[in-house]
Amino acid sequence: MTCREFEPMLHAFVDGELDVETTTAAQAHVSSCPECHGRVDGERRLRLLLGQQPQDVAPPELRARLLAVARWERRRAALRVWLGVPAFAIAAVLLAALLMTRAMPPGPSAPRFVDTLVDKHLVYAQIESPAEFTSSEPGQVAAWLRNRIGMRVPVPDYSHAGIRLVGARIAEADERKLAYLLYEKGHMLMSVFMLPDAAEAQTLPGKAVSYRGHEYLTRERKSLRTVSWRDGQAVFSLVSMLDYDALLECADRLRAERARETRL
Amino acid sequence: MLRWVRGRGQAPEFEDVALVHLDLLYRTALRLTHNRAEAEDLVQETWLRALRHFDQFDPGSNCRAWLVTILRNAFLNKLRREGRERLESEAAGDSAGSATFEDSAVERSTPEEEFLQTVFHGDVERALKTLSEASRQVIMLADLEGFTYREIAQVLSCPIGTVMSRLSRARQLLRKELRALAREHGYSEGSR
């Protein structure tokens, strides 16, 4: 091999991109030609220098965000499979507990209100970060909600049932502020909206059922089941793809958690 | 009580194959955008696109090249959307300033390239910034990330021969810049 022949393959040689035969021939030339040897040496030094450059690493927050994005995206895709409906109707599990504040203006009719919550859930199921505050610690979530809306709100722990707390947000439905909790079970969502103190007597929609000595109203809409009830001044409404047994169990625990909070 | 349909069966989860390349994606995005916030957005967009097309990804094929290709396309689309023709104009400027073989032979007059020893990390950054986007990309991928020519060809969607010629030209330009910076630091030819 001559210098002229070697020249065009200098970089491929240094980068180890030549085939075995050509590499052998090139190596033989480089060993016998001080000038080409110098060039190869120079290229290697440059590569070495570049390889020693400090390398940026992705910030941990970005990493965490991407993992969350992947989880949400997969959940949405899986829901699409489950529901067999287009992306807009994606929804997993919603557990919406509704409590209304005294300060709020009289609301619209109850059926429409619960429907609004179902729609809210459908929206939250599709956005990438449904929770404004992310924590799996009920105490932290309760504290955040207390600071944000100045209300004591029960944050039940369902982890024994594999239902993990994701976080919370302040939701708005019909110009009312709702406290909203979000849970997930595997790829499924479970959200909780919470607002204490409903001013006016709301007529809640649905079929009356009794569970562990308490009355609940059940209603199905857009493939989601809702379980609603009144507890003192508060109105709760759970909306979910979970079956009614699971929902009622969640409702019962939420009720117990609220009773415990009230005693404190 | 809960039923879940997993469409993917035993296939690896997206995160399992993609997350190991996150630093690479972030660095590549930084080099394209020169802005940390923009880089993060670009990585997130890439991540989402890749995730949505993960079913089209062949697990046996090259994941990092696939991801960087998506990232690059996302970046180019964004430029087009914003009406910025930075890439194209820079590519044009590059050919004007490209060194011929004869030039580079002159630049290589010190075969041992001692001047490289006087180069600081900051110099490399500065020198890289003087290169066109196309030249910088090819050097970054080859020399900083260790991509093969085939991977680079995939990312830049060009033939391997083009990768070789671009890489050779880009390295000559970079060397020229570094030499100039070394002179600024007081390095003179034959001083050692």
PDB file of C-alpha atoms in Angstrom, chain A:
ATOM      1  CA  MET A   1       0.000   0.000   0.000  1.00  0.00           C
ATOM      2  CA  THR A   2       1.217   3.491  -0.872  1.00  0.00           C
ATOM      3  CA  CYS A   3       0.661   6.740   1.022  1.00  0.00           C
ATOM      4  CA  ARG A   4      -1.800   7.849  -1.675  1.00  0.00           C
ATOM      5  CA  GLU A   5      -3.772   4.639  -1.204  1.00  0.00           C
ATOM      6  CA  PHE A   6      -3.677   4.890   2.558  1.00  0.00           C
ATOM      7  CA  GLU A   7      -4.678   8.535   2.816  1.00  0.00           C
ATOM      8  CA  PRO A   8      -8.411   8.118   2.063  1.00  0.00           C
ATOM      9  CA  MET A   9      -8.728   5.324   4.600  1.00  0.00           C
ATOM     10  CA  LEU A  10      -6.825   7.062   7.395  1.00  0.00           C
ATOM     11  CA  HIS A  11      -9.910   7.797   9.474  1.00  0.00           C
ATOM     12  CA  ALA A  12     -11.586   4.466   8.863  1.00  0.00           C
ATOM     13  CA  PHE A  13      -8.304   2.819   9.890  1.00  0.00           C
ATOM     14  CA  VAL A  14      -8.041   4.807  13.106  1.00  0.00           C
ATOM     15  CA  ASP A  15     -11.705   4.144  13.841  1.00  0.00           C
ATOM     16  CA  GLY A  16     -11.327   0.433  13.241  1.00  0.00           C
ATOM     17  CA  GLU A  17     -13.878   0.504  10.442  1.00  0.00           C
ATOM     18  CA  LEU A  18     -11.831  -1.281   7.779  1.00  0.00           C
ATOM     19  CA  ASP A  19     -12.263  -4.955   7.024  1.00  0.00           C
ATOM     20  CA  VAL A  20      -9.617  -7.369   8.271  1.00  0.00           C
ATOM     21  CA  GLU A  21      -7.666  -7.620   5.020  1.00  0.00           C
ATOM     22  CA  THR A  22      -7.517  -3.898   4.424  1.00  0.00           C
ATOM     23  CA  THR A  23      -6.608  -3.303   8.064  1.00  0.00           C
ATOM     24  CA  THR A  24      -3.690  -5.734   7.752  1.00  0.00           C
ATOM     25  CA  ALA A  25      -2.455  -4.051   4.585  1.00  0.00           C
ATOM     26  CA  ALA A  26      -2.889  -0.583   6.111  1.00  0.00           C
ATOM     27  CA  GLN A  27      -1.098  -1.627   9.288  1.00  0.00           C
ATOM     28  CA  ALA A  28       1.812  -2.917   7.246  1.00  0.00           C
ATOM     29  CA  HIS A  29       2.054   0.420   5.455  1.00  0.00           C
ATOM     30  CA  VAL A  30       1.762   2.480   8.636  1.00  0.00           C
ATOM     31  CA  SER A  31       4.518   0.464  10.311  1.00  0.00           C
ATOM     32  CA  SER A  32       6.887   1.131   7.454  1.00  0.00           C
ATOM     33  CA  CYS A  33       5.987   4.768   6.718  1.00  0.00           C
ATOM     34  CA  PRO A  34       6.986   7.317   9.387  1.00  0.00           C
ATOM     35  CA  GLU A  35       4.837  10.035   7.820  1.00  0.00           C
ATOM     36  CA  CYS A  36       1.612   8.000   7.797  1.00  0.00           C
ATOM     37  CA  HIS A  37       2.520   6.648  11.219  1.00  0.00           C
ATOM     38  CA  GLY A  38       2.640  10.247  12.417  1.00  0.00           C
ATOM     39  CA  ARG A  39      -0.756  10.970  10.908  1.00  0.00           C
ATOM     40  CA  VAL A  40      -2.299   7.919  12.543  1.00  0.00           C
ATOM     41  CA  ASP A  41      -0.729   8.938  15.821  1.00  0.00           C
ATOM     42  CA  GLY A  42      -2.123  12.449  15.456  1.00  0.00           C
ATOM     43  CA  GLU A  43      -5.637  11.185  14.759  1.00  0.00           C
ATOM     44  CA  ARG A  44      -5.456   8.839  17.732  1.00  0.00           C
ATOM     45  CA  ARG A  45      -4.376  11.675  20.002  1.00  0.00           C
ATOM     46  CA  LEU A  46      -7.210  13.843  18.796  1.00  0.00           C
ATOM     47  CA  ARG A  47      -9.709  11.053  19.429  1.00  0.00           C
ATOM     48  CA  LEU A  48      -8.219  10.478  22.858  1.00  0.00           C
ATOM     49  CA  LEU A  49      -8.506  14.168  23.656  1.00  0.00           C
ATOM     50  CA  LEU A  50     -12.132  14.248  22.545  1.00  0.00           C
ATOM     51  CA  GLY A  51     -12.887  11.080  24.471  1.00  0.00           C
ATOM     52  CA  GLN A  52     -11.597  12.753  27.636  1.00  0.00           C
ATOM     53  CA  GLN A  53     -14.054  15.603  27.384  1.00  0.00           C
ATOM     54  CA  PRO A  54     -16.249  15.966  30.457  1.00  0.00           C
ATOM     55  CA  GLN A  55     -19.583  14.342  29.673  1.00  0.00           C
ATOM     56  CA  ASP A  56     -22.878  15.800  30.804  1.00  0.00           C
ATOM     57  CA  VAL A  57     -25.342  13.450  32.423  1.00  0.00           C
ATOM     58  CA  ALA A  58     -29.096  13.793  32.371  1.00  0.00           C
ATOM     59  CA  PRO A  59     -30.509  15.517  35.488  1.00  0.00           C
ATOM     60  CA  PRO A  60     -32.235  13.106  37.896  1.00  0.00           C
ATOM     61  CA  GLU A  61     -35.492  15.090  37.590  1.00  0.00           C
ATOM     62  CA  LEU A  62     -35.538  14.438  33.861  1.00  0.00           C
ATOM     63  CA  ARG A  63     -34.998  10.754  34.461  1.00  0.00           C
ATOM     64  CA  ALA A  64     -37.862  10.639  36.951  1.00  0.00           C
ATOM     65  CA  ARG A  65     -40.107  12.606  34.623  1.00  0.00           C
ATOM     66  CA  LEU A  66     -39.437  10.280  31.708  1.00  0.00           C
ATOM     67  CA  LEU A  67     -40.210   7.245  33.822  1.00  0.00           C
ATOM     68  CA  ALA A  68     -43.501   8.828  34.840  1.00  0.00           C
ATOM     69  CA  VAL A  69     -44.247   9.692  31.218  1.00  0.00           C
ATOM     70  CA  ALA A  70     -43.610   6.086  30.206  1.00  0.00           C
ATOM     71  CA  ARG A  71     -45.889   4.804  32.944  1.00  0.00           C
ATOM     72  CA  TRP A  72     -48.706   7.129  31.917  1.00  0.00           C
ATOM     73  CA  GLU A  73     -48.266   6.447  28.261  1.00  0.00           C
ATOM     74  CA  ARG A  74     -48.389   2.702  28.770  1.00  0.00           C
ATOM     75  CA  ARG A  75     -51.430   3.012  30.952  1.00  0.00           C
ATOM     76  CA  ARG A  76     -53.210   5.028  28.282  1.00  0.00           C
ATOM     77  CA  ALA A  77     -52.258   2.519  25.609  1.00  0.00           C
ATOM     78  CA  ALA A  78     -53.409  -0.382  27.749  1.00  0.00           C
ATOM     79  CA  LEU A  79     -56.663   1.374  28.495  1.00  0.00           C
ATOM     80  CA  ARG A  80     -57.232   1.836  24.822  1.00  0.00           C
ATOM     81  CA  VAL A  81     -56.904  -1.923  24.453  1.00  0.00           C
ATOM     82  CA  TRP A  82     -59.202  -2.552  27.326  1.00  0.00           C
ATOM     83  CA  LEU A  83     -61.916  -0.131  26.379  1.00  0.00           C
ATOM     84  CA  GLY A  84     -61.659  -0.808  22.688  1.00  0.00           C
ATOM     85  CA  VAL A  85     -62.426   2.838  22.143  1.00  0.00           C
ATOM     86  CA  PRO A  86     -60.429   5.700  20.652  1.00  0.00           C
ATOM     87  CA  ALA A  87     -57.835   7.552  22.638  1.00  0.00           C
ATOM     88  CA  PHE A  88     -60.144  10.288  23.805  1.00  0.00           C
ATOM     89  CA  ALA A  89     -62.203   7.917  25.900  1.00  0.00           C
ATOM     90  CA  ILE A  90     -59.244   6.496  27.753  1.00  0.00           C
ATOM     91  CA  ALA A  91     -59.892   6.033  31.399  1.00  0.00           C
ATOM     92  CA  ALA A  92     -58.706   3.691  34.026  1.00  0.00           C
ATOM     93  CA  VAL A  93     -59.846   3.741  37.567  1.00  0.00           C
ATOM     94  CA  LEU A  94     -61.155   6.807  39.150  1.00  0.00           C
ATOM     95  CA  LEU A  95     -61.913   7.136  42.755  1.00  0.00           C
ATOM     96  CA  ALA A  96     -63.321  10.562  43.212  1.00  0.00           C
ATOM     97  CA  ALA A  97     -64.308  11.705  46.618  1.00  0.00           C
ATOM     98  CA  LEU A  98     -66.146  14.936  46.559  1.00  0.00           C
ATOM     99  CA  LEU A  99     -66.645  17.344  49.323  1.00  0.00           C
ATOM    100  CA  MET A 100     -68.000  20.801  48.811  1.00  0.00           C
ATOM    101  CA  THR A 101     -67.175  23.894  50.736  1.00  0.00           C
ATOM    102  CA  ARG A 102     -69.767  26.041  52.371  1.00  0.00           C
ATOM    103  CA  ALA A 103     -68.294  29.141  50.788  1.00  0.00           C
ATOM    104  CA  MET A 104     -69.048  27.929  47.336  1.00  0.00           C
ATOM    105  CA  PRO A 105     -72.057  29.085  45.366  1.00  0.00           C
ATOM    106  CA  PRO A 106     -74.997  26.740  44.982  1.00  0.00           C
ATOM    107  CA  GLY A 107     -74.021  24.221  42.369  1.00  0.00           C
ATOM    108  CA  PRO A 108     -75.708  22.747  39.389  1.00  0.00           C
ATOM    109  CA  SER A 109     -77.879  19.701  39.663  1.00  0.00           C
ATOM    110  CA  ALA A 110     -76.250  16.673  41.185  1.00  0.00           C
ATOM    111  CA  PRO A 111     -76.410  14.347  38.184  1.00  0.00           C
ATOM    112  CA  ARG A 112     -74.610  16.863  36.056  1.00  0.00           C
ATOM    113  CA  PHE A 113     -72.097  17.423  38.781  1.00  0.00           C
ATOM    114  CA  VAL A 114     -71.159  13.762  39.033  1.00  0.00           C
ATOM    115  CA  ASP A 115     -70.979  13.589  35.249  1.00  0.00           C
ATOM    116  CA  THR A 116     -68.561  16.486  35.321  1.00  0.00           C
ATOM    117  CA  LEU A 117     -66.362  14.468  37.640  1.00  0.00           C
ATOM    118  CA  VAL A 118     -66.405  11.528  35.286  1.00  0.00           C
ATOM    119  CA  ASP A 119     -65.299  13.855  32.522  1.00  0.00           C
ATOM    120  CA  LYS A 120     -62.601  15.288  34.771  1.00  0.00           C
ATOM    121  CA  HIS A 121     -61.296  11.842  35.364  1.00  0.00           C
ATOM    122  CA  LEU A 122     -61.249  11.105  31.659  1.00  0.00           C
ATOM    123  CA  VAL A 123     -59.215  14.238  31.159  1.00  0.00           C
ATOM    124  CA  TYR A 124     -56.766  13.480  33.978  1.00  0.00           C
ATOM    125  CA  ALA A 125     -56.307   9.958  32.682  1.00  0.00           C
ATOM    126  CA  GLN A 126     -54.891  11.431  29.514  1.00  0.00           C
ATOM    127  CA  ILE A 127     -52.618  14.186  30.672  1.00  0.00           C
ATOM    128  CA  GLU A 128     -49.064  13.419  31.516  1.00  0.00           C
ATOM    129  CA  SER A 129     -48.914  14.711  35.068  1.00  0.00           C
ATOM    130  CA  PRO A 130     -52.366  14.516  36.608  1.00  0.00           C
ATOM    131  CA  ALA A 131     -50.983  15.153  40.078  1.00  0.00           C
ATOM    132  CA  GLU A 132     -49.725  18.622  40.958  1.00  0.00           C
ATOM    133  CA  PHE A 133     -48.120  17.256  44.060  1.00  0.00           C
ATOM    134  CA  THR A 134     -46.556  13.829  43.836  1.00  0.00           C
ATOM    135  CA  SER A 135     -46.095  11.674  46.889  1.00  0.00           C
ATOM    136  CA  SER A 136     -47.084   8.183  47.966  1.00  0.00           C
ATOM    137  CA  GLU A 137     -47.127   9.314  51.570  1.00  0.00           C
ATOM    138  CA  PRO A 138     -50.721  10.032  52.738  1.00  0.00           C
ATOM    139  CA  GLY A 139     -49.482  12.376  55.472  1.00  0.00           C
ATOM    140  CA  GLN A 140     -47.548  14.516  52.997  1.00  0.00           C
ATOM    141  CA  VAL A 141     -50.431  14.654  50.567  1.00  0.00           C
ATOM    142  CA  ALA A 142     -52.838  15.628  53.336  1.00  0.00           C
ATOM    143  CA  ALA A 143     -50.443  18.357  54.455  1.00  0.00           C
ATOM    144  CA  TRP A 144     -50.129  19.699  50.924  1.00  0.00           C
ATOM    145  CA  LEU A 145     -53.888  19.859  50.509  1.00  0.00           C
ATOM    146  CA  ARG A 146     -54.240  21.509  53.906  1.00  0.00           C
ATOM    147  CA  ASN A 147     -51.782  24.198  52.852  1.00  0.00           C
ATOM    148  CA  ARG A 148     -53.293  24.678  49.441  1.00  0.00           C
ATOM    149  CA  ILE A 149     -56.996  24.836  50.300  1.00  0.00           C
ATOM    150  CA  GLY A 150     -56.924  25.133  54.052  1.00  0.00           C
ATOM    151  CA  MET A 151     -59.015  22.065  54.599  1.00  0.00           C
ATOM    152  CA  ARG A 152     -58.538  18.898  56.500  1.00  0.00           C
ATOM    153  CA  VAL A 153     -59.031  16.174  53.974  1.00  0.00           C
ATOM    154  CA  PRO A 154     -58.905  12.433  54.572  1.00  0.00           C
ATOM    155  CA  VAL A 155     -56.214  10.691  52.548  1.00  0.00           C
ATOM    156  CA  PRO A 156     -56.804   6.975  52.900  1.00  0.00           C
ATOM    157  CA  ASP A 157     -54.026   4.453  52.547  1.00  0.00           C
ATOM    158  CA  TYR A 158     -55.068   1.617  50.242  1.00  0.00           C
ATOM    159  CA  SER A 159     -51.610   0.169  49.815  1.00  0.00           C
ATOM    160  CA  HIS A 160     -52.651  -3.089  51.497  1.00  0.00           C
ATOM    161  CA  ALA A 161     -54.912  -3.638  48.461  1.00  0.00           C
ATOM    162  CA  GLY A 162     -52.124  -2.789  46.032  1.00  0.00           C
ATOM    163  CA  ILE A 163     -53.618   0.620  45.353  1.00  0.00           C
ATOM    164  CA  ARG A 164     -50.800   3.121  45.529  1.00  0.00           C
ATOM    165  CA  LEU A 165     -51.211   6.811  46.241  1.00  0.00           C
ATOM    166  CA  VAL A 166     -49.767   8.883  43.393  1.00  0.00           C
ATOM    167  CA  GLY A 167     -50.475  12.411  44.520  1.00  0.00           C
ATOM    168  CA  ALA A 168     -52.999  15.192  44.608  1.00  0.00           C
ATOM    169  CA  ARG A 169     -54.200  18.256  42.804  1.00  0.00           C
ATOM    170  CA  ILE A 170     -56.746  21.004  43.156  1.00  0.00           C
ATOM    171  CA  ALA A 171     -59.425  20.348  40.600  1.00  0.00           C
ATOM    172  CA  GLU A 172     -62.202  22.567  39.424  1.00  0.00           C
ATOM    173  CA  ALA A 173     -65.621  21.452  38.335  1.00  0.00           C
ATOM    174  CA  ASP A 174     -68.457  23.873  37.667  1.00  0.00           C
ATOM    175  CA  GLU A 175     -66.468  26.638  39.320  1.00  0.00           C
ATOM    176  CA  ARG A 176     -66.122  24.652  42.503  1.00  0.00           C
ATOM    177  CA  LYS A 177     -62.759  23.781  43.871  1.00  0.00           C
ATOM    178  CA  LEU A 178     -62.315  20.104  44.533  1.00  0.00           C
ATOM    179  CA  ALA A 179     -59.536  18.340  46.298  1.00  0.00           C
ATOM    180  CA  TYR A 180     -58.464  15.496  44.093  1.00  0.00           C
ATOM    181  CA  LEU A 181     -56.418  12.463  45.026  1.00  0.00           C
ATOM    182  CA  LEU A 182     -54.964  10.109  42.518  1.00  0.00           C
ATOM    183  CA  TYR A 183     -54.203   6.445  43.104  1.00  0.00           C
ATOM    184  CA  GLU A 184     -53.013   3.720  40.831  1.00  0.00           C
ATOM    185  CA  LYS A 185     -53.148  -0.019  40.856  1.00  0.00           C
ATOM    186  CA  GLY A 186     -50.621  -1.439  38.436  1.00  0.00           C
ATOM    187  CA  HIS A 187     -51.333   0.302  35.186  1.00  0.00           C
ATOM    188  CA  MET A 188     -54.714   1.449  36.395  1.00  0.00           C
ATOM    189  CA  LEU A 189     -55.554   4.847  37.720  1.00  0.00           C
ATOM    190  CA  MET A 190     -57.496   5.648  40.771  1.00  0.00           C
ATOM    191  CA  SER A 191     -58.158   9.276  41.533  1.00  0.00           C
ATOM    192  CA  VAL A 192     -59.644  11.025  44.526  1.00  0.00           C
ATOM    193  CA  PHE A 193     -61.282  14.459  44.419  1.00  0.00           C
ATOM    194  CA  MET A 194     -62.038  15.880  47.817  1.00  0.00           C
ATOM    195  CA  LEU A 195     -64.076  18.842  49.118  1.00  0.00           C
ATOM    196  CA  PRO A 196     -65.617  19.089  52.593  1.00  0.00           C
ATOM    197  CA  ASP A 197     -68.900  20.793  53.472  1.00  0.00           C
ATOM    198  CA  ALA A 198     -71.591  20.778  50.829  1.00  0.00           C
ATOM    199  CA  ALA A 199     -73.816  23.736  51.531  1.00  0.00           C
ATOM    200  CA  GLU A 200     -77.107  22.769  49.994  1.00  0.00           C
ATOM    201  CA  ALA A 201     -78.726  19.367  50.147  1.00  0.00           C
ATOM    202  CA  GLN A 202     -77.638  17.671  46.983  1.00  0.00           C
ATOM    203  CA  THR A 203     -79.712  15.025  45.359  1.00  0.00           C
ATOM    204  CA  LEU A 204     -77.175  12.464  44.337  1.00  0.00           C
ATOM    205  CA  PRO A 205     -77.845  10.332  41.297  1.00  0.00           C
ATOM    206  CA  GLY A 206     -77.933   6.562  41.114  1.00  0.00           C
ATOM    207  CA  LYS A 207     -79.239   3.384  42.545  1.00  0.00           C
ATOM    208  CA  ALA A 208     -79.198   3.087  46.321  1.00  0.00           C
ATOM    209  CA  VAL A 209     -77.125   0.296  47.835  1.00  0.00           C
ATOM    210  CA  SER A 210     -76.208  -0.472  51.399  1.00  0.00           C
ATOM    211  CA  TYR A 211     -72.696  -1.488  52.423  1.00  0.00           C
ATOM    212  CA  ARG A 212     -71.569  -2.139  56.004  1.00  0.00           C
ATOM    213  CA  GLY A 213     -74.476  -0.195  57.361  1.00  0.00           C
ATOM    214  CA  HIS A 214     -74.068   2.874  55.137  1.00  0.00           C
ATOM    215  CA  GLU A 215     -76.033   4.024  52.138  1.00  0.00           C
ATOM    216  CA  TYR A 216     -74.346   4.704  48.800  1.00  0.00           C
ATOM    217  CA  LEU A 217     -75.577   5.612  45.347  1.00  0.00           C
ATOM    218  CA  THR A 218     -74.129   3.785  42.380  1.00  0.00           C
ATOM    219  CA  ARG A 219     -74.185   4.943  38.789  1.00  0.00           C
ATOM    220  CA  GLU A 220     -72.426   3.955  35.609  1.00  0.00           C
ATOM    221  CA  ARG A 221     -71.378   6.370  32.911  1.00  0.00           C
ATOM    222  CA  LYS A 222     -68.859   6.181  30.060  1.00  0.00           C
ATOM    223  CA  SER A 223     -67.632   2.772  31.236  1.00  0.00           C
ATOM    224  CA  LEU A 224     -66.902   4.233  34.647  1.00  0.00           C
ATOM    225  CA  ARG A 225     -68.715   3.340  37.822  1.00  0.00           C
ATOM    226  CA  THR A 226     -69.485   5.989  40.376  1.00  0.00           C
ATOM    227  CA  VAL A 227     -70.244   5.558  44.026  1.00  0.00           C
ATOM    228  CA  SER A 228     -71.512   8.662  45.776  1.00  0.00           C
ATOM    229  CA  TRP A 229     -72.586   9.441  49.288  1.00  0.00           C
ATOM    230  CA  ARG A 230     -73.094  12.177  51.772  1.00  0.00           C
ATOM    231  CA  ASP A 231     -71.228  12.189  55.037  1.00  0.00           C
ATOM    232  CA  GLY A 232     -72.360  14.990  57.309  1.00  0.00           C
ATOM    233  CA  GLN A 233     -71.812  18.202  55.352  1.00  0.00           C
ATOM    234  CA  ALA A 234     -69.579  16.535  52.843  1.00  0.00           C
ATOM    235  CA  VAL A 235     -70.482  14.890  49.595  1.00  0.00           C
ATOM    236  CA  PHE A 236     -68.274  12.169  48.180  1.00  0.00           C
ATOM    237  CA  SER A 237     -68.356  10.576  44.818  1.00  0.00           C
ATOM    238  CA  LEU A 238     -66.091   7.733  43.762  1.00  0.00           C
ATOM    239  CA  VAL A 239     -65.757   7.056  40.084  1.00  0.00           C
ATOM    240  CA  SER A 240     -63.943   3.993  38.891  1.00  0.00           C
ATOM    241  CA  MET A 241     -63.516   1.157  36.477  1.00  0.00           C
ATOM    242  CA  LEU A 242     -63.112  -1.056  39.485  1.00  0.00           C
ATOM    243  CA  ASP A 243     -66.114  -3.212  40.247  1.00  0.00           C
ATOM    244  CA  TYR A 244     -68.610  -1.967  42.787  1.00  0.00           C
ATOM    245  CA  ASP A 245     -67.313  -4.288  45.520  1.00  0.00           C
ATOM    246  CA  ALA A 246     -63.878  -2.743  45.328  1.00  0.00           C
ATOM    247  CA  LEU A 247     -65.282   0.755  45.122  1.00  0.00           C
ATOM    248  CA  LEU A 248     -67.547   0.285  48.073  1.00  0.00           C
ATOM    249  CA  GLU A 249     -64.637  -1.088  50.067  1.00  0.00           C
ATOM    250  CA  CYS A 250     -62.608   2.016  49.163  1.00  0.00           C
ATOM    251  CA  ALA A 251     -65.574   4.195  50.072  1.00  0.00           C
ATOM    252  CA  ASP A 252     -65.932   2.484  53.415  1.00  0.00           C
ATOM    253  CA  ARG A 253     -62.255   3.061  54.197  1.00  0.00           C
ATOM    254  CA  LEU A 254     -62.467   6.671  53.157  1.00  0.00           C
ATOM    255  CA  ARG A 255     -65.445   7.088  55.451  1.00  0.00           C
ATOM    256  CA  ALA A 256     -63.496   5.468  58.296  1.00  0.00           C
ATOM    257  CA  GLU A 257     -60.486   7.676  57.621  1.00  0.00           C
ATOM    258  CA  ARG A 258     -62.694  10.761  57.715  1.00  0.00           C
ATOM    259  CA  ALA A 259     -64.269   9.665  60.994  1.00  0.00           C
ATOM    260  CA  ARG A 260     -60.792   9.177  62.445  1.00  0.00           C
ATOM    261  CA  GLU A 261     -59.742  12.645  61.244  1.00  0.00           C
ATOM    262  CA  THR A 262     -62.840  14.222  62.760  1.00  0.00           C
ATOM    263  CA  ARG A 263     -62.118  12.636  66.136  1.00  0.00           C
ATOM    264  CA  LEU A 264     -58.591  14.016  66.173  1.00  0.00           C
TER     265      LEU A 264
END
